Amino acid sequence: MVTGSAGFIGGHVAETLRAAGLDVVGLDLRQGDGAHHPDAQDLRQGAKAPALACRADVRDPDALDALLPGVGVVVHQAAKVGLGVDVSDLPAYASTNVYGTAVLLAAMARHNIKRLVLASSMVVYGEGHYACAAHGRIRPGPRTVHDLKEGRFDPACPHCAEPLTCAKMDEDARPDPRNAYATTKLAQEHLAANWARETGGRVAALRYHNVYGPRMPRDTPYAGVAAIFRSELEAGRAPRVFEDGGQLRDFVHVRDVARANLAAVSAPVAPGELRAWNVASGTPHTVGEMAVALAAERGGPEPRVTGEFRLGDVRHIVASPERAASELGFRAEIGFEAGMKEFARS
């Protein structure tokens, strides 16, 4: 079963799993493609579990009880995503991401389902890894409003105040979430680890980096930066690049993410264990570079660097993809230039 199967990533994941010959049932609050999908009320009234998808809420235990019999693996993609608008979003993030995951895990335990693939995120790390020439590896604290207003976007060494060099982050880094979405994604990992220990289940937690690609949501305050830039270009407006555009990110194509989920279905995880993997390209680019690539493909306008900032953002986060390569056999295949060309027109 794939939760969030009508969503951007979940839809690609469900398609990839089916293409690999797996029987997949989807669950999503939204209507997916194709014929009529039974909704939660249909299931409560005794309708058979659908062949492809069901319109239901992951927080609905009755719907889960109707869908889960016969399921061997749950791929949990359903979530409220994005940084959020302000603190008024906290209840919605906690309800969907934390409570929804708890309801799902309890239902999996009732039906003796022992394997979960969890869509986690690089946001659980917070700020990335850095190195100081004098003090070695550094994990800086949150950036201050004062520094950001003054245009000091890069964190400095807390010991000597000298500039830091960005370094790749592996899965053993200490989590340090910096916003509501990040906090709820880490809570999902903790709940899944609790479930695994108590039931003997196995959890493959995939920490997605910046996912982009066809069918990415647009024109919403919760959309990813790639979708926001594309929407601005489609409207004939220059993409507004926050800070100085130098923020390093790892942009990974959604079809590669779907392939990682396929690999994780049979991931080498011991009973009672949660094992995490970065899902990333391994080749970072700046947010400014992405804006330039999209604008060039669409013929402008040129991006506009604004100096604006969001307090919950981190400056740099660069992933090591090596654990996923060695343990899952997964490496991203779609390069930045080819992916951005496709995305600009999708």
C-alpha atoms as a printed R data frame, in Angstrom:
    type eleno elety resid chain resno       x      y       z
1   ATOM     1    CA   MET     A     1   0.000  0.000   0.000
2   ATOM     2    CA   VAL     A     2   1.218  3.497  -0.885
3   ATOM     3    CA   THR     A     3  -0.190  6.319   1.233
4   ATOM     4    CA   GLY     A     4  -0.313  9.694  -0.490
5   ATOM     5    CA   SER     A     5  -0.596  7.872  -3.813
6   ATOM     6    CA   ALA     A     6  -2.253 10.806  -5.616
7   ATOM     7    CA   GLY     A     7   0.510 13.200  -4.601
8   ATOM     8    CA   PHE     A     8   3.586 14.391  -6.434
9   ATOM     9    CA   ILE     A     9   6.067 11.852  -5.090
10  ATOM    10    CA   GLY     A    10   3.540  9.197  -4.079
11  ATOM    11    CA   GLY     A    11   2.084  9.041  -7.581
12  ATOM    12    CA   HIS     A    12   5.492  8.410  -9.138
13  ATOM    13    CA   VAL     A    13   6.295  5.830  -6.457
14  ATOM    14    CA   ALA     A    14   3.041  3.921  -7.045
15  ATOM    15    CA   GLU     A    15   3.655  3.901 -10.817
16  ATOM    16    CA   THR     A    16   7.217  2.634 -10.397
17  ATOM    17    CA   LEU     A    17   6.178 -0.143  -8.023
18  ATOM    18    CA   ARG     A    18   3.428 -1.273 -10.401
19  ATOM    19    CA   ALA     A    19   5.810 -1.156 -13.354
20  ATOM    20    CA   ALA     A    20   8.084 -3.507 -11.393
21  ATOM    21    CA   GLY     A    21   5.236 -6.024 -11.200
22  ATOM    22    CA   LEU     A    22   4.068 -5.364  -7.648
23  ATOM    23    CA   ASP     A    23   0.385 -5.259  -6.718
24  ATOM    24    CA   VAL     A    24  -0.209 -1.786  -5.288
25  ATOM    25    CA   VAL     A    25  -3.192 -0.241  -3.550
26  ATOM    26    CA   GLY     A    26  -3.129  3.503  -3.024
27  ATOM    27    CA   LEU     A    27  -4.618  5.704  -0.336
28  ATOM    28    CA   ASP     A    28  -4.978  9.477  -0.573
29  ATOM    29    CA   LEU     A    29  -7.325 12.238   0.533
30  ATOM    30    CA   ARG     A    30  -7.464 13.384  -3.089
31  ATOM    31    CA   GLN     A    31  -8.959 11.660  -6.091
32  ATOM    32    CA   GLY     A    32  -6.335 10.002  -8.255
33  ATOM    33    CA   ASP     A    33  -6.345  9.251 -11.965
34  ATOM    34    CA   GLY     A    34  -8.555  6.660 -13.606
35  ATOM    35    CA   ALA     A    35 -11.979  5.271 -12.774
36  ATOM    36    CA   HIS     A    36 -14.031  5.702  -9.598
37  ATOM    37    CA   HIS     A    37 -12.079  5.085  -6.439
38  ATOM    38    CA   PRO     A    38 -14.070  3.903  -3.415
39  ATOM    39    CA   ASP     A    39 -13.895  6.407  -0.578
40  ATOM    40    CA   ALA     A    40 -13.730  5.830   3.163
41  ATOM    41    CA   GLN     A    41 -17.512  5.660   3.441
42  ATOM    42    CA   ASP     A    42 -17.641  2.911   0.788
43  ATOM    43    CA   LEU     A    43 -15.103  0.909   2.780
44  ATOM    44    CA   ARG     A    44 -17.031  1.308   6.030
45  ATOM    45    CA   GLN     A    45 -20.105 -0.027   4.254
46  ATOM    46    CA   GLY     A    46 -18.290 -3.184   3.244
47  ATOM    47    CA   ALA     A    47 -16.946 -2.402  -0.208
48  ATOM    48    CA   LYS     A    48 -13.970 -4.527  -1.204
49  ATOM    49    CA   ALA     A    49 -10.537 -2.959  -1.124
50  ATOM    50    CA   PRO     A    50  -9.914 -1.301  -4.528
51  ATOM    51    CA   ALA     A    51  -7.583 -2.679  -7.132
52  ATOM    52    CA   LEU     A    52  -5.741  0.602  -7.511
53  ATOM    53    CA   ALA     A    53  -6.666  3.377  -5.087
54  ATOM    54    CA   CYS     A    54  -8.988  4.543  -2.357
55  ATOM    55    CA   ARG     A    55  -9.934  8.072  -1.401
56  ATOM    56    CA   ALA     A    56  -9.434  8.054   2.357
57  ATOM    57    CA   ASP     A    57  -7.510  9.696   5.178
58  ATOM    58    CA   VAL     A    58  -4.481  7.986   6.714
59  ATOM    59    CA   ARG     A    59  -5.916  9.135  10.072
60  ATOM    60    CA   ASP     A    60  -9.039  6.992   9.532
61  ATOM    61    CA   PRO     A    61  -8.482  3.615  11.271
62  ATOM    62    CA   ASP     A    62 -11.608  2.057   9.732
63  ATOM    63    CA   ALA     A    63 -10.406  2.821   6.217
64  ATOM    64    CA   LEU     A    64  -6.997  1.367   7.045
65  ATOM    65    CA   ASP     A    65  -8.581 -1.788   8.461
66  ATOM    66    CA   ALA     A    66 -10.426 -2.244   5.168
67  ATOM    67    CA   LEU     A    67  -7.333 -1.691   3.035
68  ATOM    68    CA   LEU     A    68  -4.541 -3.443   4.909
69  ATOM    69    CA   PRO     A    69  -5.571 -7.125   4.835
70  ATOM    70    CA   GLY     A    70  -3.234 -8.860   2.404
71  ATOM    71    CA   VAL     A    71  -0.728 -5.972   2.322
72  ATOM    72    CA   GLY     A    72   2.900 -6.981   2.868
73  ATOM    73    CA   VAL     A    73   4.648 -3.586   2.758
74  ATOM    74    CA   VAL     A    74   3.426 -0.048   3.463
75  ATOM    75    CA   VAL     A    75   5.146  2.824   1.655
76  ATOM    76    CA   HIS     A    76   4.185  5.909   3.647
77  ATOM    77    CA   GLN     A    77   4.309  9.072   1.524
78  ATOM    78    CA   ALA     A    78   1.257 10.930   2.862
79  ATOM    79    CA   ALA     A    79   2.263 14.163   4.613
80  ATOM    80    CA   LYS     A    80   1.731 17.880   4.874
81  ATOM    81    CA   VAL     A    81   4.850 19.270   3.226
82  ATOM    82    CA   GLY     A    82   6.694 22.569   2.914
83  ATOM    83    CA   LEU     A    83   8.208 24.934   5.425
84  ATOM    84    CA   GLY     A    84   4.832 26.346   6.493
85  ATOM    85    CA   VAL     A    85   3.475 29.883   6.552
86  ATOM    86    CA   ASP     A    86   3.601 30.627  10.291
87  ATOM    87    CA   VAL     A    87   2.923 29.029  13.674
88  ATOM    88    CA   SER     A    88  -0.781 28.692  12.830
89  ATOM    89    CA   ASP     A    89   0.274 25.719  10.671
90  ATOM    90    CA   LEU     A    90   1.551 23.741  13.681
91  ATOM    91    CA   PRO     A    91  -1.701 21.844  14.409
92  ATOM    92    CA   ALA     A    92  -2.091 20.772  10.769
93  ATOM    93    CA   TYR     A    93   1.507 19.521  10.544
94  ATOM    94    CA   ALA     A    94   1.177 17.614  13.809
95  ATOM    95    CA   SER     A    95  -2.200 16.145  12.896
96  ATOM    96    CA   THR     A    96  -1.295 14.880   9.435
97  ATOM    97    CA   ASN     A    97   2.343 13.952   9.876
98  ATOM    98    CA   VAL     A    98   2.545 12.805  13.488
99  ATOM    99    CA   TYR     A    99  -0.955 11.638  14.417
100 ATOM   100    CA   GLY     A   100  -1.532 10.209  10.937
101 ATOM   101    CA   THR     A   101   1.649  8.150  11.149
102 ATOM   102    CA   ALA     A   102   0.693  6.922  14.623
103 ATOM   103    CA   VAL     A   103  -2.733  5.756  13.377
104 ATOM   104    CA   LEU     A   104  -1.092  4.009  10.420
105 ATOM   105    CA   LEU     A   105   1.478  2.216  12.583
106 ATOM   106    CA   ALA     A   106  -1.197  1.044  15.022
107 ATOM   107    CA   ALA     A   107  -3.201 -0.361  12.103
108 ATOM   108    CA   MET     A   108  -0.132 -2.099  10.699
109 ATOM   109    CA   ALA     A   109   0.402 -3.746  14.084
110 ATOM   110    CA   ARG     A   110  -3.229 -4.958  14.144
111 ATOM   111    CA   HIS     A   111  -2.737 -6.562  10.734
112 ATOM   112    CA   ASN     A   112   0.739 -7.959  11.478
113 ATOM   113    CA   ILE     A   113   2.440 -6.004   8.683
114 ATOM   114    CA   LYS     A   114   6.165 -6.005   9.351
115 ATOM   115    CA   ARG     A   115   7.755 -3.724   6.741
116 ATOM   116    CA   LEU     A   116   7.496  0.036   6.335
117 ATOM   117    CA   VAL     A   117   9.159  2.344   3.824
118 ATOM   118    CA   LEU     A   118   8.964  5.822   5.339
119 ATOM   119    CA   ALA     A   119   9.286  9.030   3.337
120 ATOM   120    CA   SER     A   120  11.497 11.062   5.630
121 ATOM   121    CA   SER     A   121  13.459 14.175   4.685
122 ATOM   122    CA   MET     A   122  16.833 15.848   4.842
123 ATOM   123    CA   VAL     A   123  15.155 18.581   6.923
124 ATOM   124    CA   VAL     A   124  15.566 16.380  10.013
125 ATOM   125    CA   TYR     A   125  19.282 17.281   9.971
126 ATOM   126    CA   GLY     A   126  18.765 21.021  10.251
127 ATOM   127    CA   GLU     A   127  21.855 22.949   9.197
128 ATOM   128    CA   GLY     A   128  24.445 20.977   7.268
129 ATOM   129    CA   HIS     A   129  27.937 19.871   8.234
130 ATOM   130    CA   TYR     A   130  30.775 22.373   8.080
131 ATOM   131    CA   ALA     A   131  34.505 22.408   8.714
132 ATOM   132    CA   CYS     A   132  36.632 25.112  10.324
133 ATOM   133    CA   ALA     A   133  40.327 25.274   9.458
134 ATOM   134    CA   ALA     A   134  41.192 25.701  13.132
135 ATOM   135    CA   HIS     A   135  38.471 23.724  14.924
136 ATOM   136    CA   GLY     A   136  37.566 20.871  12.582
137 ATOM   137    CA   ARG     A   137  34.012 19.593  12.023
138 ATOM   138    CA   ILE     A   138  31.321 22.062  13.155
139 ATOM   139    CA   ARG     A   139  27.521 21.959  13.462
140 ATOM   140    CA   PRO     A   140  26.498 25.626  13.806
141 ATOM   141    CA   GLY     A   141  23.386 26.688  15.668
142 ATOM   142    CA   PRO     A   142  20.375 28.417  14.093
143 ATOM   143    CA   ARG     A   143  21.075 31.640  12.259
144 ATOM   144    CA   THR     A   144  19.853 34.813  13.962
145 ATOM   145    CA   VAL     A   145  17.403 37.346  12.578
146 ATOM   146    CA   HIS     A   146  20.008 40.061  13.121
147 ATOM   147    CA   ASP     A   147  22.639 38.294  10.999
148 ATOM   148    CA   LEU     A   148  20.142 37.523   8.253
149 ATOM   149    CA   LYS     A   149  18.911 41.125   8.115
150 ATOM   150    CA   GLU     A   150  22.517 42.257   7.835
151 ATOM   151    CA   GLY     A   151  23.093 39.884   4.904
152 ATOM   152    CA   ARG     A   152  25.316 37.518   6.879
153 ATOM   153    CA   PHE     A   153  23.817 34.330   5.509
154 ATOM   154    CA   ASP     A   154  26.701 31.894   5.948
155 ATOM   155    CA   PRO     A   155  27.202 30.582   9.482
156 ATOM   156    CA   ALA     A   156  30.583 31.278  11.072
157 ATOM   157    CA   CYS     A   157  32.601 29.124  13.423
158 ATOM   158    CA   PRO     A   158  31.134 29.565  16.928
159 ATOM   159    CA   HIS     A   159  34.651 29.354  18.395
160 ATOM   160    CA   CYS     A   160  36.652 31.749  16.236
161 ATOM   161    CA   ALA     A   161  34.027 33.446  14.013
162 ATOM   162    CA   GLU     A   162  35.995 32.493  10.887
163 ATOM   163    CA   PRO     A   163  34.204 31.318   7.703
164 ATOM   164    CA   LEU     A   164  33.263 27.649   7.431
165 ATOM   165    CA   THR     A   165  33.516 25.202   4.544
166 ATOM   166    CA   CYS     A   166  30.455 23.119   3.700
167 ATOM   167    CA   ALA     A   167  30.912 19.340   4.063
168 ATOM   168    CA   LYS     A   168  28.819 16.325   3.095
169 ATOM   169    CA   MET     A   169  26.434 14.950   5.692
170 ATOM   170    CA   ASP     A   170  25.861 11.245   6.256
171 ATOM   171    CA   GLU     A   171  22.974  9.465   7.937
172 ATOM   172    CA   ASP     A   172  24.657  9.247  11.351
173 ATOM   173    CA   ALA     A   173  24.533 13.034  11.813
174 ATOM   174    CA   ARG     A   174  22.634 14.225  14.868
175 ATOM   175    CA   PRO     A   175  19.137 15.464  13.931
176 ATOM   176    CA   ASP     A   176  18.474 19.138  14.606
177 ATOM   177    CA   PRO     A   177  15.121 20.144  13.011
178 ATOM   178    CA   ARG     A   178  14.630 23.881  12.483
179 ATOM   179    CA   ASN     A   179  10.928 24.226  11.539
180 ATOM   180    CA   ALA     A   180   7.523 22.596  12.068
181 ATOM   181    CA   TYR     A   181   7.738 20.330   9.030
182 ATOM   182    CA   ALA     A   182  11.205 19.138  10.012
183 ATOM   183    CA   THR     A   183  10.106 18.442  13.573
184 ATOM   184    CA   THR     A   184   7.166 16.330  12.422
185 ATOM   185    CA   LYS     A   185   9.301 14.348   9.968
186 ATOM   186    CA   LEU     A   186  11.717 13.482  12.765
187 ATOM   187    CA   ALA     A   187   8.733 12.541  14.956
188 ATOM   188    CA   GLN     A   188   7.645 10.130  12.195
189 ATOM   189    CA   GLU     A   189  11.047  8.450  12.364
190 ATOM   190    CA   HIS     A   190  10.844  8.143  16.153
191 ATOM   191    CA   LEU     A   191   7.322  6.681  16.041
192 ATOM   192    CA   ALA     A   192   8.355  4.222  13.321
193 ATOM   193    CA   ALA     A   193  11.381  3.169  15.393
194 ATOM   194    CA   ASN     A   194   9.085  2.602  18.403
195 ATOM   195    CA   TRP     A   195   6.777  0.473  16.233
196 ATOM   196    CA   ALA     A   196   9.710 -1.543  14.889
197 ATOM   197    CA   ARG     A   197  11.097 -2.316  18.354
198 ATOM   198    CA   GLU     A   198   7.718 -3.326  19.764
199 ATOM   199    CA   THR     A   199   6.540 -5.434  16.810
200 ATOM   200    CA   GLY     A   200   9.769 -6.732  15.255
201 ATOM   201    CA   GLY     A   201   9.004 -4.664  12.160
202 ATOM   202    CA   ARG     A   202  11.552 -3.260   9.726
203 ATOM   203    CA   VAL     A   203  11.692  0.415   8.709
204 ATOM   204    CA   ALA     A   204  13.518  1.809   5.692
205 ATOM   205    CA   ALA     A   205  13.550  5.596   6.231
206 ATOM   206    CA   LEU     A   206  14.371  7.491   3.037
207 ATOM   207    CA   ARG     A   207  15.612 10.997   3.734
208 ATOM   208    CA   TYR     A   208  14.702 12.811   0.541
209 ATOM   209    CA   HIS     A   209  16.734 15.833  -0.404
210 ATOM   210    CA   ASN     A   210  15.233 18.524  -2.680
211 ATOM   211    CA   VAL     A   211  12.879 16.578  -4.933
212 ATOM   212    CA   TYR     A   212  11.678 18.092  -8.222
213 ATOM   213    CA   GLY     A   213  10.165 16.860 -11.462
214 ATOM   214    CA   PRO     A   214   6.946 16.371 -13.442
215 ATOM   215    CA   ARG     A   215   3.634 16.896 -11.598
216 ATOM   216    CA   MET     A   216   5.273 18.924  -8.849
217 ATOM   217    CA   PRO     A   217   2.639 21.104  -7.107
218 ATOM   218    CA   ARG     A   218   2.583 24.754  -8.063
219 ATOM   219    CA   ASP     A   219   1.045 28.046  -6.913
220 ATOM   220    CA   THR     A   220   0.885 27.150  -3.236
221 ATOM   221    CA   PRO     A   221   2.829 28.593  -0.292
222 ATOM   222    CA   TYR     A   222   3.848 25.014   0.579
223 ATOM   223    CA   ALA     A   223   5.355 24.245  -2.845
224 ATOM   224    CA   GLY     A   224   9.065 23.600  -3.199
225 ATOM   225    CA   VAL     A   225  11.326 26.352  -4.441
226 ATOM   226    CA   ALA     A   226  11.707 24.726  -7.868
227 ATOM   227    CA   ALA     A   227   7.935 24.812  -8.401
228 ATOM   228    CA   ILE     A   228   7.707 28.408  -7.174
229 ATOM   229    CA   PHE     A   229  10.421 29.514  -9.620
230 ATOM   230    CA   ARG     A   230   8.723 27.706 -12.500
231 ATOM   231    CA   SER     A   231   5.350 29.277 -11.696
232 ATOM   232    CA   GLU     A   232   6.905 32.750 -11.660
233 ATOM   233    CA   LEU     A   233   8.536 32.139 -15.032
234 ATOM   234    CA   GLU     A   234   5.281 30.832 -16.512
235 ATOM   235    CA   ALA     A   235   3.619 34.075 -15.409
236 ATOM   236    CA   GLY     A   236   6.373 36.129 -17.046
237 ATOM   237    CA   ARG     A   237   7.865 37.209 -13.737
238 ATOM   238    CA   ALA     A   238  11.503 36.998 -12.673
239 ATOM   239    CA   PRO     A   239  12.066 34.266 -10.064
240 ATOM   240    CA   ARG     A   240  12.706 35.856  -6.657
241 ATOM   241    CA   VAL     A   241  15.807 34.239  -5.172
242 ATOM   242    CA   PHE     A   242  16.067 34.583  -1.401
243 ATOM   243    CA   GLU     A   243  19.248 35.447   0.487
244 ATOM   244    CA   ASP     A   244  22.072 35.794  -2.054
245 ATOM   245    CA   GLY     A   245  21.195 32.665  -4.031
246 ATOM   246    CA   GLY     A   246  24.230 30.821  -2.698
247 ATOM   247    CA   GLN     A   247  22.334 28.254  -0.614
248 ATOM   248    CA   LEU     A   248  23.631 24.787  -1.496
249 ATOM   249    CA   ARG     A   249  21.091 22.000  -1.969
250 ATOM   250    CA   ASP     A   250  21.034 18.543  -3.519
251 ATOM   251    CA   PHE     A   251  18.313 18.457  -6.186
252 ATOM   252    CA   VAL     A   252  17.119 14.918  -6.925
253 ATOM   253    CA   HIS     A   253  14.631 13.985  -9.647
254 ATOM   254    CA   VAL     A   254  11.330 12.426  -8.612
255 ATOM   255    CA   ARG     A   255  11.813  9.403 -10.870
256 ATOM   256    CA   ASP     A   256  15.078  8.675  -9.085
257 ATOM   257    CA   VAL     A   257  13.239  9.018  -5.762
258 ATOM   258    CA   ALA     A   258  10.664  6.497  -6.980
259 ATOM   259    CA   ARG     A   259  13.482  4.079  -7.860
260 ATOM   260    CA   ALA     A   260  14.882  4.480  -4.355
261 ATOM   261    CA   ASN     A   261  11.494  3.496  -2.932
262 ATOM   262    CA   LEU     A   262  11.449  0.380  -5.095
263 ATOM   263    CA   ALA     A   263  14.882 -0.563  -3.745
264 ATOM   264    CA   ALA     A   264  13.751  0.117  -0.179
265 ATOM   265    CA   VAL     A   265  10.825 -2.317  -0.406
266 ATOM   266    CA   SER     A   266  13.347 -5.130   0.032
267 ATOM   267    CA   ALA     A   267  16.004 -3.140   1.898
268 ATOM   268    CA   PRO     A   268  18.428 -5.009   4.198
269 ATOM   269    CA   VAL     A   269  16.908 -4.007   7.554
270 ATOM   270    CA   ALA     A   270  16.996 -6.232  10.630
271 ATOM   271    CA   PRO     A   271  13.797 -6.976  12.590
272 ATOM   272    CA   GLY     A   272  13.143 -4.264  15.161
273 ATOM   273    CA   GLU     A   273  15.378 -1.762  13.340
274 ATOM   274    CA   LEU     A   274  14.955  1.577  11.569
275 ATOM   275    CA   ARG     A   275  17.660  2.163   8.963
276 ATOM   276    CA   ALA     A   276  17.959  5.566   7.243
277 ATOM   277    CA   TRP     A   277  19.332  6.438   3.811
278 ATOM   278    CA   ASN     A   278  19.906  9.775   2.089
279 ATOM   279    CA   VAL     A   279  18.122  9.922  -1.263
280 ATOM   280    CA   ALA     A   280  20.186 12.471  -3.153
281 ATOM   281    CA   SER     A   281  22.098 13.032  -6.362
282 ATOM   282    CA   GLY     A   282  25.411 13.540  -4.598
283 ATOM   283    CA   THR     A   283  26.066 16.645  -6.728
284 ATOM   284    CA   PRO     A   284  24.981 19.867  -5.001
285 ATOM   285    CA   HIS     A   285  23.954 23.086  -6.740
286 ATOM   286    CA   THR     A   286  22.970 26.479  -5.427
287 ATOM   287    CA   VAL     A   287  19.407 27.748  -5.415
288 ATOM   288    CA   GLY     A   288  20.619 30.568  -7.650
289 ATOM   289    CA   GLU     A   289  21.991 28.070 -10.188
290 ATOM   290    CA   MET     A   290  18.633 26.336 -10.305
291 ATOM   291    CA   ALA     A   291  16.808 29.623 -10.915
292 ATOM   292    CA   VAL     A   292  19.235 30.504 -13.722
293 ATOM   293    CA   ALA     A   293  18.849 27.067 -15.344
294 ATOM   294    CA   LEU     A   294  15.038 27.276 -15.303
295 ATOM   295    CA   ALA     A   295  15.021 30.852 -16.610
296 ATOM   296    CA   ALA     A   296  17.440 29.975 -19.424
297 ATOM   297    CA   GLU     A   297  15.320 27.041 -20.518
298 ATOM   298    CA   ARG     A   298  12.173 29.181 -20.626
299 ATOM   299    CA   GLY     A   299  13.859 32.218 -22.176
300 ATOM   300    CA   GLY     A   300  13.784 34.436 -19.075
301 ATOM   301    CA   PRO     A   301  13.161 36.691 -17.273
302 ATOM   302    CA   GLU     A   302  16.456 36.546 -15.418
303 ATOM   303    CA   PRO     A   303  16.212 35.679 -11.709
304 ATOM   304    CA   ARG     A   304  16.193 38.547  -9.199
305 ATOM   305    CA   VAL     A   305  18.215 38.104  -5.999
306 ATOM   306    CA   THR     A   306  16.220 39.797  -3.236
307 ATOM   307    CA   GLY     A   307  18.078 39.280   0.037
308 ATOM   308    CA   GLU     A   308  14.816 38.113   1.617
309 ATOM   309    CA   PHE     A   309  14.960 35.190   4.020
310 ATOM   310    CA   ARG     A   310  12.850 32.712   5.951
311 ATOM   311    CA   LEU     A   311  13.967 32.083   9.499
312 ATOM   312    CA   GLY     A   312  13.261 28.326   9.296
313 ATOM   313    CA   ASP     A   313  15.538 27.829   6.282
314 ATOM   314    CA   VAL     A   314  19.042 26.443   6.588
315 ATOM   315    CA   ARG     A   315  21.985 27.779   4.607
316 ATOM   316    CA   HIS     A   316  23.672 24.703   3.174
317 ATOM   317    CA   ILE     A   317  22.938 21.004   3.323
318 ATOM   318    CA   VAL     A   318  24.885 18.601   1.148
319 ATOM   319    CA   ALA     A   319  24.264 14.865   1.292
320 ATOM   320    CA   SER     A   320  26.482 11.847   1.090
321 ATOM   321    CA   PRO     A   321  24.739  9.260  -1.134
322 ATOM   322    CA   GLU     A   322  27.216  6.489  -0.365
323 ATOM   323    CA   ARG     A   323  25.165  4.444   2.118
324 ATOM   324    CA   ALA     A   324  22.254  4.206  -0.337
325 ATOM   325    CA   ALA     A   325  24.676  3.174  -3.079
326 ATOM   326    CA   SER     A   326  26.361  0.450  -1.043
327 ATOM   327    CA   GLU     A   327  23.326 -0.936   0.812
328 ATOM   328    CA   LEU     A   328  20.398 -0.311  -1.553
329 ATOM   329    CA   GLY     A   329  22.258 -0.345  -4.849
330 ATOM   330    CA   PHE     A   330  20.715  3.065  -5.545
331 ATOM   331    CA   ARG     A   331  22.365  5.950  -7.339
332 ATOM   332    CA   ALA     A   332  20.523  8.846  -8.942
333 ATOM   333    CA   GLU     A   333  20.592  8.649 -12.742
334 ATOM   334    CA   ILE     A   334  19.016 11.920 -13.911
335 ATOM   335    CA   GLY     A   335  21.546 14.754 -13.987
336 ATOM   336    CA   PHE     A   336  20.851 18.357 -13.002
337 ATOM   337    CA   GLU     A   337  20.926 19.857 -16.506
338 ATOM   338    CA   ALA     A   338  18.713 17.217 -18.117
339 ATOM   339    CA   GLY     A   339  16.332 17.213 -15.192
340 ATOM   340    CA   MET     A   340  15.933 20.983 -15.147
341 ATOM   341    CA   LYS     A   341  15.346 21.093 -18.900
342 ATOM   342    CA   GLU     A   342  12.491 18.624 -18.541
343 ATOM   343    CA   PHE     A   343  11.100 20.251 -15.412
344 ATOM   344    CA   ALA     A   344  11.064 23.738 -16.915
345 ATOM   345    CA   ARG     A   345   8.607 22.535 -19.584
346 ATOM   346    CA   SER     A   346   6.642 19.889 -17.639
